[in-house]
Amino acid sequence: MASTIWRSLMRNKTFRYGAPMLLLIIGGSFGLKEFTQIRYDAQNLKRKMDPALEELVSKKRVSLESEFEKIKDSNYEDWKNVRGPRPWEDSKSLQLEQTNSAIPKQA
């Protein structure tokens, strides 16, 4: 009796081709889930910091106000805008020219 059922199932194209396809799709889904979980676990391990380093980083929190206080008293009156060299210009000669013009000439 079991052999007759098996033979009739093997003749059925839906069972013969559809069952392996469904098994592959469902099994592949579970397999991909495991592989992607390994990937995300490895990324999380890379991002973890040493506790001592994490303590140092948390101590060095910088606020915008504290940075403003540092640069508030800077003097920008004697600041000069210096142009960088163009790609077709020789950077060494341009730097020498700018340093020579920046040095006040004694007469």
CSV table of C-alpha atoms in Angstrom, one decimal:
chain,number,residue,atom,x,y,z
A,1,MET,CA,0.0,0.0,0.0
A,2,ALA,CA,2.8,2.4,0.9
A,3,SER,CA,4.6,1.7,-2.4
A,4,THR,CA,1.5,2.5,-4.4
A,5,ILE,CA,1.1,5.8,-2.6
A,6,TRP,CA,4.8,6.6,-3.1
A,7,ARG,CA,4.5,5.7,-6.9
A,8,SER,CA,1.5,8.0,-7.3
A,9,LEU,CA,3.3,10.8,-5.5
A,10,MET,CA,6.4,10.4,-7.7
A,11,ARG,CA,4.2,10.7,-10.8
A,12,ASN,CA,2.6,13.9,-9.5
A,13,LYS,CA,4.6,16.8,-11.0
A,14,THR,CA,3.6,19.2,-8.2
A,15,PHE,CA,5.0,16.9,-5.5
A,16,ARG,CA,8.0,15.8,-7.6
A,17,TYR,CA,9.2,19.4,-8.4
A,18,GLY,CA,7.3,21.6,-6.0
A,19,ALA,CA,8.3,19.9,-2.8
A,20,PRO,CA,12.1,20.2,-3.3
A,21,MET,CA,11.7,23.8,-4.4
A,22,LEU,CA,9.7,24.7,-1.3
A,23,LEU,CA,12.2,22.8,0.8
A,24,LEU,CA,15.0,24.8,-0.8
A,25,ILE,CA,13.2,28.2,-0.3
A,26,ILE,CA,12.3,27.6,3.3
A,27,GLY,CA,15.6,26.0,4.2
A,28,GLY,CA,17.5,28.7,2.4
A,29,SER,CA,15.6,31.3,4.4
A,30,PHE,CA,16.6,29.8,7.7
A,31,GLY,CA,20.2,29.3,6.5
A,32,LEU,CA,20.4,33.0,5.4
A,33,LYS,CA,19.0,34.1,8.8
A,34,GLU,CA,21.8,32.3,10.6
A,35,PHE,CA,24.6,33.6,8.3
A,36,THR,CA,23.3,37.2,8.6
A,37,GLN,CA,23.1,36.9,12.3
A,38,ILE,CA,26.8,35.9,12.4
A,39,ARG,CA,27.6,39.0,10.4
A,40,TYR,CA,25.8,41.3,12.7
A,41,ASP,CA,27.3,39.6,15.8
A,42,ALA,CA,30.8,40.1,14.4
A,43,GLN,CA,30.1,43.8,13.7
A,44,ASN,CA,28.9,44.3,17.3
A,45,LEU,CA,32.0,42.7,18.6
A,46,LYS,CA,34.2,45.1,16.6
A,47,ARG,CA,32.3,48.1,17.9
A,48,LYS,CA,32.7,47.2,21.6
A,49,MET,CA,35.3,49.3,23.3
A,50,ASP,CA,37.7,48.4,26.1
A,51,PRO,CA,36.1,49.5,29.4
A,52,ALA,CA,39.1,51.7,30.3
A,53,LEU,CA,39.0,53.4,26.9
A,54,GLU,CA,35.3,53.8,27.2
A,55,GLU,CA,35.7,55.5,30.5
A,56,LEU,CA,38.3,58.0,29.0
A,57,VAL,CA,36.0,58.8,26.1
A,58,SER,CA,33.0,59.4,28.4
A,59,LYS,CA,35.2,61.8,30.5
A,60,LYS,CA,36.2,63.9,27.5
A,61,ARG,CA,32.7,65.0,26.5
A,62,VAL,CA,33.0,68.4,25.0
A,63,SER,CA,30.2,71.0,24.9
A,64,LEU,CA,29.8,73.7,22.3
A,65,GLU,CA,30.0,76.3,25.0
A,66,SER,CA,33.4,75.1,26.3
A,67,GLU,CA,34.8,75.2,22.8
A,68,PHE,CA,33.4,78.7,22.3
A,69,GLU,CA,35.1,79.8,25.5
A,70,LYS,CA,38.4,78.5,24.2
A,71,ILE,CA,38.3,80.5,20.9
A,72,LYS,CA,36.4,83.5,22.1
A,73,ASP,CA,39.5,85.5,23.0
A,74,SER,CA,41.5,84.7,19.9
A,75,ASN,CA,42.8,87.6,17.9
A,76,TYR,CA,42.0,87.5,14.2
A,77,GLU,CA,42.9,91.0,13.3
A,78,ASP,CA,46.3,90.2,11.9
A,79,TRP,CA,45.0,87.1,10.0
A,80,LYS,CA,45.8,86.9,6.3
A,81,ASN,CA,44.1,84.7,3.8
A,82,VAL,CA,46.7,82.7,1.9
A,83,ARG,CA,45.8,81.2,-1.4
A,84,GLY,CA,46.8,77.6,-2.1
A,85,PRO,CA,48.5,76.7,-5.4
A,86,ARG,CA,46.5,75.8,-8.5
A,87,PRO,CA,47.1,72.3,-10.0
A,88,TRP,CA,49.1,73.8,-12.8
A,89,GLU,CA,51.3,75.9,-10.6
A,90,ASP,CA,54.5,74.8,-8.8
A,91,SER,CA,53.7,74.7,-5.1
A,92,LYS,CA,57.3,75.1,-3.9
A,93,SER,CA,57.9,78.4,-5.8
A,94,LEU,CA,54.5,79.7,-4.7
A,95,GLN,CA,55.2,78.9,-1.1
A,96,LEU,CA,58.6,80.6,-1.3
A,97,GLU,CA,57.0,83.7,-2.9
A,98,GLN,CA,54.4,83.9,-0.2
A,99,THR,CA,56.9,83.5,2.7
A,100,ASN,CA,59.2,86.2,1.1
A,101,SER,CA,56.3,88.6,0.8
A,102,ALA,CA,55.2,87.9,4.3
A,103,ILE,CA,58.6,88.8,5.8
A,104,PRO,CA,58.8,92.6,6.3
A,105,LYS,CA,61.7,94.1,4.4
A,106,GLN,CA,64.2,96.1,6.4
A,107,ALA,CA,65.5,99.2,4.8
